[in-house]
PDB file of C-alpha atoms in Angstrom:
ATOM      1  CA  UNK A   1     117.066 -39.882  -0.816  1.00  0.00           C
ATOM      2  CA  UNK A   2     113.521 -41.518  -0.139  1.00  0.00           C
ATOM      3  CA  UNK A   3     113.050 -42.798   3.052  1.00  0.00           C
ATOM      4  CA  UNK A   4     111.151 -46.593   4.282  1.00  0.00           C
ATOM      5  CA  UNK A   5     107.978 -45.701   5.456  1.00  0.00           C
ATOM      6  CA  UNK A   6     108.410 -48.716   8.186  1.00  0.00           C
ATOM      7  CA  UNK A   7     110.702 -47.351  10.267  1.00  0.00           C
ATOM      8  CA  UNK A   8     111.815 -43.351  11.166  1.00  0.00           C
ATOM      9  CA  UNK A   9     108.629 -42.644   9.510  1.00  0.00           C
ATOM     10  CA  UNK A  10     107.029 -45.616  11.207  1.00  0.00           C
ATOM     11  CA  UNK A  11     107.898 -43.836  14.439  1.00  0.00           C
ATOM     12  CA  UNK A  12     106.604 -40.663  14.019  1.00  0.00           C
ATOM     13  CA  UNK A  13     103.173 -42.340  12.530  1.00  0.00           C
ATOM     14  CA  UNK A  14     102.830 -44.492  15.752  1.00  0.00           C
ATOM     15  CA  UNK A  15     103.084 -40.796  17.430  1.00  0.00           C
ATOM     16  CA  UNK A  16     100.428 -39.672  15.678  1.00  0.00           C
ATOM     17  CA  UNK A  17      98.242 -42.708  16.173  1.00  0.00           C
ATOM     18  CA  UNK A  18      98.761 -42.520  19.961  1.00  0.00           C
ATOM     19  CA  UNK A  19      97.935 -38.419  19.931  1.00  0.00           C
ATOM     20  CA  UNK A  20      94.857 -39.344  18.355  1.00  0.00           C
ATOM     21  CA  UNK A  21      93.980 -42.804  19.773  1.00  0.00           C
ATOM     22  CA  UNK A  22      90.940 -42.297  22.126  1.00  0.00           C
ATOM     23  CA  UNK A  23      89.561 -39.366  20.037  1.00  0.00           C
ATOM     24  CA  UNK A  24      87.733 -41.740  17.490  1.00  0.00           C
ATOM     25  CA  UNK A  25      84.609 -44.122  17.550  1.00  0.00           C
ATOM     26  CA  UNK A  26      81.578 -44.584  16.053  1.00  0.00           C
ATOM     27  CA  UNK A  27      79.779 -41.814  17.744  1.00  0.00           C
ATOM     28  CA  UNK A  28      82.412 -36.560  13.657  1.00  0.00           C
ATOM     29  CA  UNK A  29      97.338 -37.662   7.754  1.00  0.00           C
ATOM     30  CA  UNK A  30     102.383 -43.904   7.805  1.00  0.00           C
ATOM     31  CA  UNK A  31     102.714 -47.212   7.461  1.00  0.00           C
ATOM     32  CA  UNK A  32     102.382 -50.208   5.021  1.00  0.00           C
ATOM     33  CA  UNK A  33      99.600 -52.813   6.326  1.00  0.00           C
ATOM     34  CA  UNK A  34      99.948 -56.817   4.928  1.00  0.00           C
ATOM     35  CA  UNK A  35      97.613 -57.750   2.837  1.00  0.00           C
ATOM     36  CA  UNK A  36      96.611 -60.796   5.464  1.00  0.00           C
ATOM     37  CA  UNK A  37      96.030 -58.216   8.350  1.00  0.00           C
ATOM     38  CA  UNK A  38      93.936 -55.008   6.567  1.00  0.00           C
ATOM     39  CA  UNK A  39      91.489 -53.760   7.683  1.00  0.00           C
ATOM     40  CA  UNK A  40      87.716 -55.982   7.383  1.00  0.00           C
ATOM     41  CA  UNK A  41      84.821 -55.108   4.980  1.00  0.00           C
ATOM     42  CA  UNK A  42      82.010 -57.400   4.645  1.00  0.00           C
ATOM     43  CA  UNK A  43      81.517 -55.919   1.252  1.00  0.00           C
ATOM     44  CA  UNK A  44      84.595 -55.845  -0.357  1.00  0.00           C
ATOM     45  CA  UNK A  45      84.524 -57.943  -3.621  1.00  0.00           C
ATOM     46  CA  UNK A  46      87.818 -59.986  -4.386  1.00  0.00           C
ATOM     47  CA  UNK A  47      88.126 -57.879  -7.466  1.00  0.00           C
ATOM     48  CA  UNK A  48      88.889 -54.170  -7.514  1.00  0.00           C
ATOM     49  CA  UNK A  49      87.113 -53.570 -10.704  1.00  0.00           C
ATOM     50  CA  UNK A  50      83.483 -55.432  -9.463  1.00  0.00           C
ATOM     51  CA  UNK A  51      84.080 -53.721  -5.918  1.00  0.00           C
ATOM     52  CA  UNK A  52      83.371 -50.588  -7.691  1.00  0.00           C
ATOM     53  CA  UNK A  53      80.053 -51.061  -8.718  1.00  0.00           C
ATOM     54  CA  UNK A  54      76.456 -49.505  -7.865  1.00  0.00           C
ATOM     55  CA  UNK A  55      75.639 -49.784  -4.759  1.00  0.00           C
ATOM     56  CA  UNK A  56      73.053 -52.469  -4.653  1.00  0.00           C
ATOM     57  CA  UNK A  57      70.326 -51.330  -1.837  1.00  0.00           C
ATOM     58  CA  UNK A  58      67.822 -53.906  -0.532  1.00  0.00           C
ATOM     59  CA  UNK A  59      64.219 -52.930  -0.681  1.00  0.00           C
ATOM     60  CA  UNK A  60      63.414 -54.311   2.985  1.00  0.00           C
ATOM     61  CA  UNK A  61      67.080 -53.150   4.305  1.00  0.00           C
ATOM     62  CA  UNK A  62      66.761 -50.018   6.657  1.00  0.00           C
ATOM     63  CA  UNK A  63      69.139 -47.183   6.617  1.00  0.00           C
ATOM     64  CA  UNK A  64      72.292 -46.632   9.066  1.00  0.00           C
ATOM     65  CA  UNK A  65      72.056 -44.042  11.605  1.00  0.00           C
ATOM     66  CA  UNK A  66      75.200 -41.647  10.820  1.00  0.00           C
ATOM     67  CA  UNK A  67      73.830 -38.865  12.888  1.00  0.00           C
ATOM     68  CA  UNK A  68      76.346 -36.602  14.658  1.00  0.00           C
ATOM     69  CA  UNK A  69      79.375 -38.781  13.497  1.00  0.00           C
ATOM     70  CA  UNK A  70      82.105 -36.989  12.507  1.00  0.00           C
ATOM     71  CA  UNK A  71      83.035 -36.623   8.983  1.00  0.00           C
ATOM     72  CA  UNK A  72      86.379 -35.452   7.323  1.00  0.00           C
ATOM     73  CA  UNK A  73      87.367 -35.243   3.241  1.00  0.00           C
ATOM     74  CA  UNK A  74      90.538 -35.463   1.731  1.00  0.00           C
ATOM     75  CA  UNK A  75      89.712 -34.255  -1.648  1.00  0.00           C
ATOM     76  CA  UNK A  76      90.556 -31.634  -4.480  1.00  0.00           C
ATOM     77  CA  UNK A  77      88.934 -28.625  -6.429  1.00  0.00           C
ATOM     78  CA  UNK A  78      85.301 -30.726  -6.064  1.00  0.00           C
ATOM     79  CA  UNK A  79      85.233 -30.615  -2.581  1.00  0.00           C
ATOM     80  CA  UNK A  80      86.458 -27.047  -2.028  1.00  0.00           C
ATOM     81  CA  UNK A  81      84.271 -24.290  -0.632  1.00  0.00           C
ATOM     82  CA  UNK A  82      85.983 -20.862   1.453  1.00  0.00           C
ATOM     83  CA  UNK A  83      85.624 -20.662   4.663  1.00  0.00           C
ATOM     84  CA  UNK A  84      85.267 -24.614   5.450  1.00  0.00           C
ATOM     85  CA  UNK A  85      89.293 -25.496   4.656  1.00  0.00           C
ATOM     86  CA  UNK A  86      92.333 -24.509   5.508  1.00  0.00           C
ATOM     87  CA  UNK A  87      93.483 -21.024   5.390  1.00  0.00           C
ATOM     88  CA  UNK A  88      96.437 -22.223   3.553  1.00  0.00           C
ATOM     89  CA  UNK A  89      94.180 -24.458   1.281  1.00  0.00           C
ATOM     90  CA  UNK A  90      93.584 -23.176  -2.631  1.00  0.00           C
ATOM     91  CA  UNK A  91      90.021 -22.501  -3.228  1.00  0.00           C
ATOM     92  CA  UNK A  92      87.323 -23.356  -6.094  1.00  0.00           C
ATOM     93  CA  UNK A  93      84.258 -22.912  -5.128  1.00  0.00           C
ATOM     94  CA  UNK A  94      82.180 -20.704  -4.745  1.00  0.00           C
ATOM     95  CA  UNK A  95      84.433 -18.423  -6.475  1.00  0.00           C
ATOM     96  CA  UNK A  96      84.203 -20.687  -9.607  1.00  0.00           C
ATOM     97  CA  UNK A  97      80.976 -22.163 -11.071  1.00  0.00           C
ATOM     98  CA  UNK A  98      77.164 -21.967  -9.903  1.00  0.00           C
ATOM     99  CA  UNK A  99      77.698 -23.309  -5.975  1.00  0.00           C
ATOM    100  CA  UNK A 100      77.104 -20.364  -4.692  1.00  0.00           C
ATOM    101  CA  UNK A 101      76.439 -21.294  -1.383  1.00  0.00           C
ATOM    102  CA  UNK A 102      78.070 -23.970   0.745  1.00  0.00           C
ATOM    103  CA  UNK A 103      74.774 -25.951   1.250  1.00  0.00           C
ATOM    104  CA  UNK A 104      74.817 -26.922  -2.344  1.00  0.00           C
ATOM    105  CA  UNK A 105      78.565 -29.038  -2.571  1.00  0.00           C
ATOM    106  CA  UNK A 106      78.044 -32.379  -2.507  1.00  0.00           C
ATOM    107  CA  UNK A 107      79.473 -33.263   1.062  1.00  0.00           C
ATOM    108  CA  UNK A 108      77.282 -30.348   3.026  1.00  0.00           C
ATOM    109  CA  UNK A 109      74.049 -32.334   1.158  1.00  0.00           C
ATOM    110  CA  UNK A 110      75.591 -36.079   2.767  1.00  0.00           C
ATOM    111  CA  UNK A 111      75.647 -34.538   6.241  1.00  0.00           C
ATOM    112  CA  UNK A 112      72.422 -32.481   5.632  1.00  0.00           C
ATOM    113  CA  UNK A 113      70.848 -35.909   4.632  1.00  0.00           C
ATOM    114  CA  UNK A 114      72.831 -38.058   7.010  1.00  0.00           C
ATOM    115  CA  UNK A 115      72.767 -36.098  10.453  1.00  0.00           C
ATOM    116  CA  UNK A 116      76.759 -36.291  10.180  1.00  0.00           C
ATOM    117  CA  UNK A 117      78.645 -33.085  11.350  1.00  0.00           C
ATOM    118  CA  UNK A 118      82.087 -32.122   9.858  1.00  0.00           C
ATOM    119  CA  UNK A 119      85.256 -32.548  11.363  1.00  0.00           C
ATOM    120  CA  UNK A 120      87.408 -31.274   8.895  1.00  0.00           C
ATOM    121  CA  UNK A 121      87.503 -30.432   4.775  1.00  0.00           C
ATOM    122  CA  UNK A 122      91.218 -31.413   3.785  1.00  0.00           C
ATOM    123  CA  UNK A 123      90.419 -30.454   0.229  1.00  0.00           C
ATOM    124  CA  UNK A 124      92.804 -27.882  -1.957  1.00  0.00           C
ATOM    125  CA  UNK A 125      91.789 -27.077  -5.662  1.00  0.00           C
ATOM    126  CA  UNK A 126      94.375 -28.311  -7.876  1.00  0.00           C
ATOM    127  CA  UNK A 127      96.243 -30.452  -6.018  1.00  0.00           C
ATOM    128  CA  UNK A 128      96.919 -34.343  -6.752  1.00  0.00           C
ATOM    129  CA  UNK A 129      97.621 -37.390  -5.197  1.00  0.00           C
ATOM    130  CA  UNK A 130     101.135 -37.484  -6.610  1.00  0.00           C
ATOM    131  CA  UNK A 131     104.001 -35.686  -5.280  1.00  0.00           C
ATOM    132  CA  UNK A 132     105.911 -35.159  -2.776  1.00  0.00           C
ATOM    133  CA  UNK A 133     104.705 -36.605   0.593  1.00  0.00           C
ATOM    134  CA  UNK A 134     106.788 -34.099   2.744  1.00  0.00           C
ATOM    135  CA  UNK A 135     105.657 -31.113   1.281  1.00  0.00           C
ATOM    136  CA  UNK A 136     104.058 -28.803   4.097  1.00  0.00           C
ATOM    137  CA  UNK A 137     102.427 -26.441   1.936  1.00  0.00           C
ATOM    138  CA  UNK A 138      98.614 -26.045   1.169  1.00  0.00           C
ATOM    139  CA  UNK A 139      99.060 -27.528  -2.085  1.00  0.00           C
ATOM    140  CA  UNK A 140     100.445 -30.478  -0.890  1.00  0.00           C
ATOM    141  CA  UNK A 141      99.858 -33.542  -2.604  1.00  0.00           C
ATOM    142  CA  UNK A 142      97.353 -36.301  -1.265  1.00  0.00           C
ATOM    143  CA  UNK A 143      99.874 -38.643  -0.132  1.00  0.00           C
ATOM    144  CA  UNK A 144     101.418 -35.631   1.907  1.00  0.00           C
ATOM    145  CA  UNK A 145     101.577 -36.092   5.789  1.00  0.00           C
ATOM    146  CA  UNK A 146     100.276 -32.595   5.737  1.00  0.00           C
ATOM    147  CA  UNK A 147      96.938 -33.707   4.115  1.00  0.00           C
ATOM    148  CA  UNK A 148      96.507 -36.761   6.567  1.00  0.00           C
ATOM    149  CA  UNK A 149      96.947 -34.473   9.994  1.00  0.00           C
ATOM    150  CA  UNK A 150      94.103 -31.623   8.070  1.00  0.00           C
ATOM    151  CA  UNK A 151      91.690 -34.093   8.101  1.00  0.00           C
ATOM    152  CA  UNK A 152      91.317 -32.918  11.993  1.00  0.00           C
ATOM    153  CA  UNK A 153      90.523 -30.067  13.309  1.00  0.00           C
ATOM    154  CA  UNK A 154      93.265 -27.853  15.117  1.00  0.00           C
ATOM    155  CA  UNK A 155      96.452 -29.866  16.393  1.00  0.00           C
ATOM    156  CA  UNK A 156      94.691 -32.088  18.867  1.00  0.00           C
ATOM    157  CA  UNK A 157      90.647 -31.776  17.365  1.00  0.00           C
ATOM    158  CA  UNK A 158      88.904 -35.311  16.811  1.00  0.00           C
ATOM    159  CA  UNK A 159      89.632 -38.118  14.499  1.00  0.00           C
ATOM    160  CA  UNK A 160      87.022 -38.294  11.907  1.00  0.00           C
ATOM    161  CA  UNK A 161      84.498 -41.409  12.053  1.00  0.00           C
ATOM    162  CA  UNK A 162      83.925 -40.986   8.656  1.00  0.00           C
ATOM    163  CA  UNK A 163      86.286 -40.600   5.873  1.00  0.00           C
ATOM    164  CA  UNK A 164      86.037 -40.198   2.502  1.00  0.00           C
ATOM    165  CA  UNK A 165      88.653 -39.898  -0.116  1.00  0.00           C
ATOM    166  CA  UNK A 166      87.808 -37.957  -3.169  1.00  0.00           C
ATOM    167  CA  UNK A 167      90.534 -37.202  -5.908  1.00  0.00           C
ATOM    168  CA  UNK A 168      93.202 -38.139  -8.590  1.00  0.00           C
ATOM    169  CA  UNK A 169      91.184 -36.047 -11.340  1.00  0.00           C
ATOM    170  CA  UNK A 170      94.278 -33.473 -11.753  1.00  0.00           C
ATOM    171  CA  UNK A 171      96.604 -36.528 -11.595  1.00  0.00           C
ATOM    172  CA  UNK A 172      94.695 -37.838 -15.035  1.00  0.00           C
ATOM    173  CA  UNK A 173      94.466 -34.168 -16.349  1.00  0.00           C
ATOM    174  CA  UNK A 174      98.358 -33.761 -15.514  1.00  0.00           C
ATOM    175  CA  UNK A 175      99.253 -36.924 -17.404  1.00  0.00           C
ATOM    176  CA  UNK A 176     100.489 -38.344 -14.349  1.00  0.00           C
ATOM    177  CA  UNK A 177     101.970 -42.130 -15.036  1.00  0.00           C
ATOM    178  CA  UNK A 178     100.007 -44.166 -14.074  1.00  0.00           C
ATOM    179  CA  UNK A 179     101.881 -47.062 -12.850  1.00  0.00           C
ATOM    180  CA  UNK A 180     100.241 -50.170 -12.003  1.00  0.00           C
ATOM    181  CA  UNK A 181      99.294 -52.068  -8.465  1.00  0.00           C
ATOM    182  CA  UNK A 182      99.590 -55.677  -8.526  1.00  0.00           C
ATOM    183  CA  UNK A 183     100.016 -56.294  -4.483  1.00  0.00           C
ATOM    184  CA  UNK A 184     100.349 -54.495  -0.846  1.00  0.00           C
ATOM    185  CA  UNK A 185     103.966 -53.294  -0.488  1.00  0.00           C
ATOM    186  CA  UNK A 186     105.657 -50.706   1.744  1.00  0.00           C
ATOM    187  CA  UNK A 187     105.650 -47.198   0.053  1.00  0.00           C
ATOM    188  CA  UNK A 188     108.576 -44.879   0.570  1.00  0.00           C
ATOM    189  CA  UNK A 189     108.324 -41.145   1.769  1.00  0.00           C
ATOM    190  CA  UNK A 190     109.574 -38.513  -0.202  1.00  0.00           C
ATOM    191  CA  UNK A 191     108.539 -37.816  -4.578  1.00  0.00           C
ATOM    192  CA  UNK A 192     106.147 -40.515  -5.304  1.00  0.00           C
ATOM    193  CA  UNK A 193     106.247 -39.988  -9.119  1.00  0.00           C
ATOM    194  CA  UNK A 194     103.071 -42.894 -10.298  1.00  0.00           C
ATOM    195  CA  UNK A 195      99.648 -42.702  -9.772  1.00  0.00           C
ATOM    196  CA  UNK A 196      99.857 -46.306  -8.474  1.00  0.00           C
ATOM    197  CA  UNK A 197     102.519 -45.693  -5.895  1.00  0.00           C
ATOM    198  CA  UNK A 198     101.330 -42.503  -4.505  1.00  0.00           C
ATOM    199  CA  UNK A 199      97.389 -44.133  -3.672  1.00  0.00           C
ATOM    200  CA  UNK A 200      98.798 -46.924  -1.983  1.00  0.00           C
ATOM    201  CA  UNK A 201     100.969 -44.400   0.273  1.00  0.00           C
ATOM    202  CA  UNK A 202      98.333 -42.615   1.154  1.00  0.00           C
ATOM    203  CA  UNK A 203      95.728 -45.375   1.789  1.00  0.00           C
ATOM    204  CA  UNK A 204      99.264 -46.777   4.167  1.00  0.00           C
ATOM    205  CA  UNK A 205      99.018 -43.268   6.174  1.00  0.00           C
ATOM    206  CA  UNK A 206      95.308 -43.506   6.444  1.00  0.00           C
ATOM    207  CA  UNK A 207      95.082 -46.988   7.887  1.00  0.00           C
ATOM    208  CA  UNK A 208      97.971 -46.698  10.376  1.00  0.00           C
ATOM    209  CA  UNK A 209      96.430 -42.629  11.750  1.00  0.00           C
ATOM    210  CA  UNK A 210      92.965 -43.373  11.383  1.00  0.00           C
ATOM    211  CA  UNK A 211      92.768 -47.155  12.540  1.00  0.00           C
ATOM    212  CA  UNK A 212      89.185 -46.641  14.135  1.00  0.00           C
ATOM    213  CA  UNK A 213      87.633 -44.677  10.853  1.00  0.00           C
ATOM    214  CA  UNK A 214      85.510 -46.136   8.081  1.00  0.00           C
ATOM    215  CA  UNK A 215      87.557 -44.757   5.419  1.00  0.00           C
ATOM    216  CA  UNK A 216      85.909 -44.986   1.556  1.00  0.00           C
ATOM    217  CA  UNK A 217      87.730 -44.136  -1.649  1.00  0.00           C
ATOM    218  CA  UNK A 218      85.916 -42.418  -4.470  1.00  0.00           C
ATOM    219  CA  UNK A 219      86.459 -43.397  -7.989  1.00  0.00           C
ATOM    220  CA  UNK A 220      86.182 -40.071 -10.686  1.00  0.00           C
ATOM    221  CA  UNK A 221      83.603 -38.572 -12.629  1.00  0.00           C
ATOM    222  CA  UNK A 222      83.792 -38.907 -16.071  1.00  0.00           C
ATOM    223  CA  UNK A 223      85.720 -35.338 -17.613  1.00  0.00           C
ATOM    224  CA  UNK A 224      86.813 -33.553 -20.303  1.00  0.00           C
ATOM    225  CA  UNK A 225      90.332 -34.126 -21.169  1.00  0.00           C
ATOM    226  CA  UNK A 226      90.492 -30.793 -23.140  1.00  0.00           C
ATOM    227  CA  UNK A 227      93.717 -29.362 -23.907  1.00  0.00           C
ATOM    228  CA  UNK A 228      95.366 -32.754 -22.953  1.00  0.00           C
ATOM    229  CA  UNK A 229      93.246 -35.057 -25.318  1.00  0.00           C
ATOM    230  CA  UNK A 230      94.796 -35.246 -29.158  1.00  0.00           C
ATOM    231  CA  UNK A 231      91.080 -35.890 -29.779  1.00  0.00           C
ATOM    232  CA  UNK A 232      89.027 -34.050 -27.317  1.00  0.00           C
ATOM    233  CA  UNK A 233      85.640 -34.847 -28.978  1.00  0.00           C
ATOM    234  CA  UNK A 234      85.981 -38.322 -28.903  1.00  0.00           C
ATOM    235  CA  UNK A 235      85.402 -40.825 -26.127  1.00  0.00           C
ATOM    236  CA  UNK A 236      86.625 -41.733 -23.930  1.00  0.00           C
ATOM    237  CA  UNK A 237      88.916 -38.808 -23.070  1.00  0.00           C
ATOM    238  CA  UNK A 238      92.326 -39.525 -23.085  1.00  0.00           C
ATOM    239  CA  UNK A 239      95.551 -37.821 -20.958  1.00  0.00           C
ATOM    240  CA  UNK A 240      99.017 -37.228 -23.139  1.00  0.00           C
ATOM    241  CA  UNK A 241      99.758 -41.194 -22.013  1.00  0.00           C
ATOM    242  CA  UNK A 242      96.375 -42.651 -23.005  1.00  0.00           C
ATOM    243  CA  UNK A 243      95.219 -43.206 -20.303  1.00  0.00           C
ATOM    244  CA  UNK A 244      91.696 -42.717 -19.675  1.00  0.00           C
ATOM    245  CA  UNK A 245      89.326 -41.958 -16.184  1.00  0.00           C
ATOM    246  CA  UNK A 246      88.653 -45.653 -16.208  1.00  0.00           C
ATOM    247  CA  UNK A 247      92.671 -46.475 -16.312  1.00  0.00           C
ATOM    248  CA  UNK A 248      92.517 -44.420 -13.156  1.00  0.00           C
ATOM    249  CA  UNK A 249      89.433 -45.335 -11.818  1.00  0.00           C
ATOM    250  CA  UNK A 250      90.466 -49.366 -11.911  1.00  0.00           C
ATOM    251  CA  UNK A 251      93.347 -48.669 -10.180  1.00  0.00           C
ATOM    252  CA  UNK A 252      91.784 -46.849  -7.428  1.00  0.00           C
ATOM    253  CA  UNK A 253      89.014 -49.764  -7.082  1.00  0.00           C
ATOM    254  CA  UNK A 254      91.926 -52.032  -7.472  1.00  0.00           C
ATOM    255  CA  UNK A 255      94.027 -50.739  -4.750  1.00  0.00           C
ATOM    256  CA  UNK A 256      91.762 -50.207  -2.036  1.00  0.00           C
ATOM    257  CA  UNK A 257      90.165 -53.158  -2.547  1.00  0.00           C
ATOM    258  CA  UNK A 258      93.604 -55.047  -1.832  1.00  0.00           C
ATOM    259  CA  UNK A 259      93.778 -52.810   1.373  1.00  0.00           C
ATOM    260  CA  UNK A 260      89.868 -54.103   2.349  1.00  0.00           C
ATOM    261  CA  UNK A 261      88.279 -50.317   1.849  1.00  0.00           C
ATOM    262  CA  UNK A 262      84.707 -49.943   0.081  1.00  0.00           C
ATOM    263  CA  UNK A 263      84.735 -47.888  -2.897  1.00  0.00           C
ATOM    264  CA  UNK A 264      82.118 -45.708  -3.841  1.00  0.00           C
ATOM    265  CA  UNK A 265      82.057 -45.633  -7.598  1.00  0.00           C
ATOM    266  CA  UNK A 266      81.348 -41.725  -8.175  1.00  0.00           C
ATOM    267  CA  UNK A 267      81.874 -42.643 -12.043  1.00  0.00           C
ATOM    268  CA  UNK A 268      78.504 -44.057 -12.179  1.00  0.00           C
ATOM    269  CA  UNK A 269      76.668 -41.278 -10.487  1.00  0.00           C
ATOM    270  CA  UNK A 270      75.124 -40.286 -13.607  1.00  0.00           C
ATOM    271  CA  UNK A 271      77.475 -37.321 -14.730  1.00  0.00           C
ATOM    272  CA  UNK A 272      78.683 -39.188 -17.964  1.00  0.00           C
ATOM    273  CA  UNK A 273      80.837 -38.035 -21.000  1.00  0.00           C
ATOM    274  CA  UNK A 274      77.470 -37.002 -22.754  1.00  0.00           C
ATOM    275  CA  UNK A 275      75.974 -34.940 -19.362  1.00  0.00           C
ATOM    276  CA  UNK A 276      79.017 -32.998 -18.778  1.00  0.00           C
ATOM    277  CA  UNK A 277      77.856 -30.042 -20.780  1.00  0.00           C
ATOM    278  CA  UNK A 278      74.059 -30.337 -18.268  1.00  0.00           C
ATOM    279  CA  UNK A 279      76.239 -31.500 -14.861  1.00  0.00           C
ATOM    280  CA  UNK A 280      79.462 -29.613 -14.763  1.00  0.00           C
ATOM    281  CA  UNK A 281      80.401 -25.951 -15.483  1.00  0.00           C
ATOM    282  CA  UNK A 282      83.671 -26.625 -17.427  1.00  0.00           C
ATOM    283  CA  UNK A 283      83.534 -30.210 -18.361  1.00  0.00           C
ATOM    284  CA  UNK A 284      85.700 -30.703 -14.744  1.00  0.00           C
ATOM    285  CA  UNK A 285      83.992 -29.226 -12.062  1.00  0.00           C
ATOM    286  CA  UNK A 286      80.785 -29.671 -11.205  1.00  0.00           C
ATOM    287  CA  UNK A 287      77.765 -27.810 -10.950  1.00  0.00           C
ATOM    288  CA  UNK A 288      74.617 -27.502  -8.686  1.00  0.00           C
ATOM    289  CA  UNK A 289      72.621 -30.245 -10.236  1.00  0.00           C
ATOM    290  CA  UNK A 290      76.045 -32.257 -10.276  1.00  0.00           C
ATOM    291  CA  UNK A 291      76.938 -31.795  -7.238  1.00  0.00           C
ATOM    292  CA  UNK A 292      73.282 -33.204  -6.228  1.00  0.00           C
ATOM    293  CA  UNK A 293      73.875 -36.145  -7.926  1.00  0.00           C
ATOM    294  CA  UNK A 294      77.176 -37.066  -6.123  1.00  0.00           C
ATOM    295  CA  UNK A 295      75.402 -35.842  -2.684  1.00  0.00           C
ATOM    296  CA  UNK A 296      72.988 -38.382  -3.602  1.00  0.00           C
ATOM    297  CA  UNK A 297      75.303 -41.448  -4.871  1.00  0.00           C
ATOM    298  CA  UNK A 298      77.277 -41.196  -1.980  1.00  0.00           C
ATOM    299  CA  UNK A 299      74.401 -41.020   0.925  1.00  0.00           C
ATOM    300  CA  UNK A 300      72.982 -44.184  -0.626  1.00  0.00           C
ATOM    301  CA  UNK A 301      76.518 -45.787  -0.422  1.00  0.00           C
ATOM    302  CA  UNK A 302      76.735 -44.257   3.198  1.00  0.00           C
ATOM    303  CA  UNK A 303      73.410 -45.432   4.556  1.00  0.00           C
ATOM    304  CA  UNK A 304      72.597 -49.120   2.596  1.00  0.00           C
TER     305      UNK A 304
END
């Protein structure tokens, strides 16, 4: 049985909230939030969809000053490197592919560029966001409790001022359903089976542990359906439910939007279904000169 998230769940969130209260500010894992009382962002457009656009940068408009905030990723395979998550955490890179060295992901380039320092990597290759939210392993899903308290360090380390959620690619791979979002409502613990249902969850545990972070959601690079597409030549790549990385992607803009979160739209960093063969090493996963290219997408989102 699946329990409410607003109440013995509720509980042990407002726990949380209070171990962690008076770790975070702007100075570097339960609970549904009403639509009328998310959190506020000056840029967040009415629809999910335009919200996740290219970030528009004015020419006279000077940069933020991120240095030595704290920054924390909840992510997948992409955001992997050994060494930097944890112990229990399945690992990608550098084992995999050409990022040989931890300088060249794409998060250590944002805090190289930024001045941020990292809290804590919450990122396990081939994991989704879909699953079960109790699970207490290192493949926990994103929606997990689990993943939510990894995105500090140790059992009483900071809360990040920075946080920025990076997956769902296995969830489209896996032929996850999809679902679809159509307003805020309370998410239940326990096997959250859709896409849809699973995002929101998580976005609910974010908001109510990390109250005081500025939290941004990633949409996903384009990929290579492979084995999973009927047609895998054609585009756009499609999952066993035809559903494509835009299905996904709208969603994502769609549902964080509703929750007042900025989206950085990661699709239109310029690793396309035409690039992947130049920008990733298996038509998933990127490579150096990938990797760049999301380093550099997201610092502009960061800073402008």
């Amino acid at each position: 049985m699946r329990t409410r998230i607003y109440f013995p769940v509720m509980a042990f969130l407002l726990s949380l909230s209070i171990l962690f209260s008076g770790c975070s500010s702007l100075s570097g894992t339960d609970g549904a939030v009403p639509q009328e009382t998310a959190r506020p962002q000056e840029t967040a457009q009415e629809d999910g969809k335009e919200n996740a656009s290219e970030p528009q940068v004015s020419q006279n408009q000077a940069p933020r000053d991120l240095s030595g905030l704290k920054l924390s990723i909840l992510g997948d395979s992409i955001s992997t490197f050994d060494g930097y998550i944890p112990t229990d955490y399945n690992i990608f890179y550098p084992g995999n592919g050409d990022i040989s060295t931890v300088e060249k992901t794409w998060w250590w380039q944002v805090m190289d560029t930024t001045g941020m320092e990292l809290n804590a990597n919450a990122s396990s290759s081939n994991t989704t966001v879909t699953g079960d939210s109790l699970d207490t392993t290192g493949s926990a899903p994103g929606c997990s409790t689990k993943r939510m308290i990894d995105l500090t360090p140790g059992d009483d380390g900071p809360a990040p001022d920075i946080l920025i959620v990076f997956m769902g690619t296995n969830d489209f791979l896996r032929s996850v359903e999809l679902g679809t979002f159509t307003e805020p409502s309370a998410q239940d613990e326990g096997i959250a089976e859709n896409f849809c249902d699973a995002y929101e969850l998580m976005i609910q545990k974010l908001n109510a542990l990390y109250p005081n972070a500025e939290i941004y959601f990633c949409t996903l690079p384009e990929t290579n359906a492979g084995d999973v597409d009927e047609y895998p030549e054609s585009y756009p790549a499609t999952n066993k439910n035809g559903n494509t990385i835009g299905d996904f992607n709208a969603e994502i803009a769609t549902i964080a939007s509703a929750y007042s979160y900025p989206v950085i739209d990661i699709h239109d960093c310029g690793i396309t279904y035409e690039t992947l063969g130049q920008y990733t090493s298996d038509g998933v996963h990127p490579n150096a000169e990938g990797a760049k290219l999301i380093a550099e997408y997201v610092i502009n989102a960061l800073l402008y």
